[in-house]
Short mmCIF file of C-alpha atoms in Angstrom, two decimals:
data_model
loop_
_atom_site.label_atom_id
_atom_site.label_comp_id
_atom_site.label_asym_id
_atom_site.label_seq_id
_atom_site.Cartn_x
_atom_site.Cartn_y
_atom_site.Cartn_z
CA MET K 160 -2.27 16.61 -12.39
CA SER K 161 -1.89 15.66 -8.73
CA ASP K 162 1.47 15.83 -7.00
CA PRO K 163 2.91 12.28 -6.87
CA CYS K 164 4.42 13.11 -3.46
CA SER K 165 1.43 14.78 -1.79
CA HIS K 166 0.82 14.71 1.97
CA THR K 167 -2.09 12.27 1.56
CA LEU K 168 -1.20 8.70 2.44
CA HIS K 169 -1.55 6.45 -0.58
CA MET K 170 -0.27 2.92 0.00
CA ILE K 171 1.82 2.27 3.09
CA VAL K 172 4.27 -0.57 2.51
CA ARG K 173 6.84 -2.38 4.63
CA THR K 174 10.10 -2.87 2.73
CA HIS K 175 13.43 -4.50 3.53
CA TYR K 176 16.31 -2.69 1.83
CA GLU K 177 20.01 -3.50 1.94
CA LEU K 178 22.96 -1.51 0.65
CA GLY K 179 26.43 -2.62 1.67
CA GLN K 180 26.41 -3.17 5.44
CA THR K 181 23.19 -1.17 5.83
CA ALA K 182 20.02 -3.23 6.28
CA LEU K 183 16.82 -1.26 6.76
CA ARG K 184 13.18 -1.93 7.44
CA ILE K 185 11.22 0.91 5.90
CA ILE K 186 7.55 1.71 6.42
CA CYS K 187 6.19 4.54 4.31
CA ASP K 188 4.01 5.48 1.35
CA GLU K 189 5.45 3.45 -1.52
CA ARG K 190 5.85 6.60 -3.63
CA TYR K 191 8.63 7.78 -1.33
CA LEU K 192 10.72 4.61 -1.50
CA PRO K 193 12.93 5.83 -4.38
CA ILE K 194 13.63 9.04 -2.45
CA VAL K 195 14.49 7.09 0.70
CA LYS K 196 16.77 4.66 -1.15
CA ASP K 197 18.59 7.48 -2.95
CA ALA K 198 19.11 9.24 0.39
CA VAL K 199 20.53 6.08 1.97
CA HIS K 200 22.99 5.81 -0.92
CA SER K 201 23.97 9.48 -0.53
CA ALA K 202 24.42 9.20 3.25
CA ARG K 203 26.62 6.13 2.89
CA SER K 204 28.71 7.89 0.24
CA ILE K 205 29.23 10.90 2.52
CA ILE K 206 30.39 8.69 5.38
CA GLU K 207 32.54 6.48 3.14
CA ASN K 208 34.24 9.57 1.70
CA LYS K 209 35.07 10.74 5.23
CA ILE K 210 36.54 7.34 6.10
CA ALA K 211 38.60 7.37 2.89
CA GLU K 212 39.89 10.82 3.86
CA ASP K 213 40.64 9.74 7.46
CA PRO K 214 40.38 5.99 8.21
CA PHE K 215 40.66 6.76 11.94
CA PHE K 216 37.14 8.22 11.77
CA GLY K 217 35.82 4.77 10.93
CA THR K 218 37.68 2.84 13.61
CA THR K 219 38.02 4.96 16.72
CA PHE K 220 35.92 4.27 19.80
CA GLU K 221 36.83 7.67 21.20
CA PRO K 222 35.07 11.02 20.61
CA TYR K 223 36.11 12.59 17.31
CA PRO K 224 35.97 16.40 17.00
CA PRO K 225 34.21 17.80 13.92
CA LEU K 226 36.12 19.71 11.26
CA LYS K 227 34.67 22.83 9.68
CA ASP K 228 35.02 21.37 6.17
CA ASP K 229 33.20 18.13 7.06
CA HIS K 230 29.77 17.49 5.59
CA GLN K 231 26.93 18.41 7.95
CA LEU K 232 26.08 14.72 8.37
CA VAL K 233 29.63 13.91 9.48
CA GLN K 234 29.70 16.94 11.77
CA HIS K 235 26.49 15.72 13.41
CA MET K 236 28.05 12.31 14.05
CA CYS K 237 31.15 13.95 15.53
CA GLN K 238 29.18 16.33 17.74
CA SER K 239 27.07 13.44 19.04
CA SER K 240 30.20 11.40 19.74
CA MET K 241 31.61 14.28 21.79
CA LEU K 242 28.41 14.57 23.84
CA SER K 243 28.19 10.84 24.55
CA ASN K 244 31.90 9.94 24.85
CA VAL K 245 31.90 7.28 22.11
CA GLY K 246 33.31 7.07 18.59
CA PRO K 247 31.46 8.80 15.74
CA MET K 248 30.57 5.53 14.00
CA ALA K 249 28.41 4.69 17.03
CA GLY K 250 25.92 7.07 15.42
CA VAL K 251 26.15 5.75 11.86
CA ALA K 252 22.85 3.86 11.89
CA GLY K 253 20.95 6.82 13.30
CA ALA K 254 22.69 9.18 10.88
CA ILE K 255 21.74 7.19 7.79
CA ALA K 256 18.17 6.72 9.01
CA LYS K 257 17.78 10.43 9.79
CA TYR K 258 19.21 11.47 6.42
CA ALA K 259 16.67 9.25 4.65
CA VAL K 260 13.72 10.33 6.79
CA ASP K 261 14.65 14.00 6.30
CA ALA K 262 14.68 13.49 2.53
CA ALA K 263 11.24 11.90 2.59
CA ILE K 264 9.80 14.65 4.81
CA GLU K 265 11.26 17.36 2.56
CA ASN K 266 9.33 15.80 -0.31
CA GLY K 267 6.03 15.78 1.56
CA CYS K 268 6.00 12.46 3.41
CA ASP K 269 4.25 12.65 6.79
CA HIS K 270 4.39 8.97 7.79
CA ILE K 271 7.68 7.10 7.72
CA ILE K 272 9.51 4.68 10.01
CA ILE K 273 13.03 3.44 9.35
CA ASP K 274 14.57 0.73 11.52
CA ASN K 275 18.31 0.49 10.95
CA GLY K 276 19.43 -2.49 13.00
CA GLY K 277 17.48 -1.61 16.14
CA ASP K 278 17.81 2.14 15.74
CA ILE K 279 14.48 3.64 14.75
CA CYS K 280 13.88 7.05 13.21
CA MET K 281 10.28 8.00 12.61
CA ARG K 282 7.69 10.62 11.91
CA THR K 283 4.20 9.17 12.04
CA SER K 284 0.62 10.16 11.42
CA GLU K 285 -0.80 7.43 13.67
CA THR K 286 0.07 5.71 16.94
CA THR K 287 2.81 3.12 16.51
CA ILE K 288 3.81 0.33 18.87
CA ILE K 289 7.53 -0.42 19.05
CA GLY K 290 8.49 -3.68 20.74
CA VAL K 291 11.94 -4.02 22.31
CA PHE K 292 13.60 -7.43 22.63
CA SER K 293 15.94 -7.73 25.61
CA GLY K 294 16.79 -11.42 25.50
CA ASP K 295 15.16 -11.75 28.94
CA ASP K 296 11.91 -13.74 29.05
CA ARG K 297 10.78 -11.76 32.08
CA PHE K 298 10.58 -8.64 29.90
CA LYS K 299 9.79 -10.17 26.52
CA ASP K 300 6.47 -8.33 26.21
CA ILE K 301 7.80 -4.77 26.63
CA ALA K 302 6.72 -2.27 23.99
CA PHE K 303 6.26 1.48 23.72
CA SER K 304 3.27 3.33 22.33
CA ILE K 305 4.47 6.26 20.23
CA PRO K 306 1.79 8.86 19.42
CA PRO K 307 1.63 10.69 16.07
CA THR K 308 4.31 13.35 15.71
CA ASP K 309 4.91 16.40 13.54
CA HIS K 310 8.69 15.99 13.94
CA ILE K 311 11.30 13.26 13.91
CA PHE K 312 11.41 10.97 16.95
CA SER K 313 13.94 8.23 17.56
CA ILE K 314 14.23 5.06 19.61
CA CYS K 315 17.77 3.68 19.58
CA SER K 316 18.95 0.54 21.34
CA SER K 317 22.19 -1.20 22.19
CA SER K 318 22.66 -4.68 23.59
CA GLY K 319 25.57 -6.72 24.84
CA LYS K 320 23.65 -9.90 24.06
CA VAL K 321 21.39 -9.26 21.06
CA GLY K 322 22.28 -7.99 17.59
CA PRO K 323 25.55 -7.40 15.70
CA SER K 324 26.59 -3.96 16.98
CA VAL K 325 29.71 -3.50 19.12
CA SER K 326 29.03 -3.08 22.84
CA PHE K 327 31.57 -3.18 25.66
CA GLY K 328 28.81 -3.82 28.18
CA ASN K 329 26.66 -6.79 29.11
CA SER K 330 23.12 -5.42 29.11
CA GLY K 331 20.05 -7.15 27.77
CA ILE K 332 18.97 -3.89 26.16
CA CYS K 333 19.66 -0.19 26.63
CA THR K 334 17.20 2.10 24.85
CA VAL K 335 17.35 5.88 24.42
CA PHE K 336 14.55 8.22 23.32
CA SER K 337 15.28 11.52 21.61
CA ASN K 338 14.22 13.80 18.78
CA ASP K 339 17.82 13.48 17.54
CA PRO K 340 18.46 9.99 16.06
CA VAL K 341 22.23 10.44 15.78
CA LEU K 342 22.58 11.49 19.41
CA ALA K 343 20.21 8.72 20.52
CA ASP K 344 22.27 6.13 18.64
CA CYS K 345 25.53 7.33 20.22
CA CYS K 346 23.97 7.55 23.68
CA ALA K 347 22.50 4.05 23.38
CA THR K 348 26.02 2.74 22.73
CA ALA K 349 27.40 4.73 25.66
CA PHE K 350 24.53 3.50 27.85
CA GLY K 351 25.22 -0.13 26.95
CA ASN K 352 28.93 0.30 27.61
CA MET K 353 28.16 1.43 31.17
CA ILE K 354 26.33 -1.79 32.09
CA ARG K 355 28.98 -4.33 33.10
CA GLU K 356 27.62 -6.11 36.19
CA GLY K 357 23.95 -5.28 35.73
CA THR K 358 23.40 -4.32 39.37
CA SER K 359 20.52 -2.04 40.32
CA GLU K 360 22.96 0.67 41.45
CA GLU K 361 24.93 0.52 38.19
CA MET K 362 21.78 0.61 36.07
CA SER K 363 20.26 3.49 38.03
CA GLN K 364 23.42 5.59 37.79
CA ALA K 365 23.84 4.88 34.08
CA SER K 366 20.21 5.77 33.40
CA GLU K 367 20.58 9.08 35.21
CA ASP K 368 23.81 9.87 33.35
CA ILE K 369 22.29 9.23 29.93
CA ALA K 370 19.03 11.03 30.66
CA SER K 371 21.03 14.09 31.71
CA VAL K 372 22.52 14.51 28.21
CA ASP K 373 21.01 17.51 26.43
CA ASP K 374 18.30 16.52 23.92
CA VAL K 375 17.86 13.02 25.38
CA SER K 376 14.28 12.78 26.60
CA GLY K 377 14.60 9.48 28.47
CA CYS K 378 16.11 6.01 28.60
CA VAL K 379 15.39 2.44 29.71
CA CYS K 380 17.73 -0.43 30.57
CA VAL K 381 16.92 -4.12 31.06
CA SER K 382 19.59 -6.44 32.49
CA ASN K 383 19.69 -9.49 34.76
CA GLY K 384 15.96 -9.43 35.38
CA LEU K 385 16.01 -5.77 36.42
CA ILE K 386 14.71 -2.68 34.69
CA ALA K 387 15.81 0.93 35.20
CA MET K 388 14.46 4.05 33.56
CA CYS K 389 14.93 7.78 33.78
CA GLY K 390 13.44 10.85 32.11
CA GLU K 391 10.39 11.01 29.87
CA ILE K 392 9.46 7.53 28.67
CA PRO K 393 6.73 6.80 26.11
CA GLU K 394 3.74 4.86 27.40
CA MET K 395 4.72 1.25 28.05
CA VAL K 396 2.34 -1.46 26.83
CA ARG K 397 2.34 -5.24 26.83
CA VAL K 398 2.42 -7.17 23.57
CA SER K 399 2.73 -10.79 22.54
CA SER K 400 5.91 -11.25 20.51
CA THR K 401 8.54 -13.90 19.89
CA GLU K 402 10.64 -11.60 17.75
CA SER K 403 14.40 -12.15 18.12
CA ASP K 404 15.50 -8.84 16.62
CA VAL K 405 16.46 -5.94 18.86
CA THR K 406 13.28 -4.07 17.93
CA LYS K 407 9.95 -4.91 16.33
CA ILE K 408 7.59 -2.47 14.65
CA LEU K 409 4.24 -3.98 15.56
CA PHE K 410 1.82 -1.38 14.26
CA PRO K 411 0.60 -0.34 11.81
CA HIS K 412 0.06 -3.86 10.47
CA ILE K 413 1.31 -4.08 6.89
#
């Protein structure tokens, strides 16, 4: 009998899944969907238990130091908040996505993309195009070509104008690239918070600051018709898209 969770791709599906405040777009072999959904439930329970234990964890916008008895997932959120100078819940979307992707990979999945509200965690066996919506028509066709990977890669975005997430800045979009989705999520929030006026000097300095964080590979900011980038950026490509979400997974076509 063949392993129902073998490395061979079977039927890649695109699924929308909601649990509480979590709304995901999942692309993976359909056989892994139960594993992914169970992992999302587990991750949420871990975080909810921490908030029940200390409600301040769920509300603070300041860095929150990890405790030795915290679950590893919570510790990761805390460590990322310390590195990026934001609250730990700034990394909640990346944390849940990573937990689910890790679970799928541990069970043999080699092609999975999870978009959690504009924060993407992925490991792919083929090139994938990720479109980023900035709310600025001058940059509406921006997308990034992500090659196949044998490890997790993340693209996390924050906007002061698009999407429901809290941002104290006024950017069109601030996007961070990293192999660590929790750190990328926190840094995207920090990046967005830095963009108040959207001047070239402000954007350049903020880009340099974020790209200098350990384990951040690069970042891009679009604001007021300007674009700033720093570090290693995936290949940029032009696409035709009218998508109004923060991000759009354009390929593979499902």
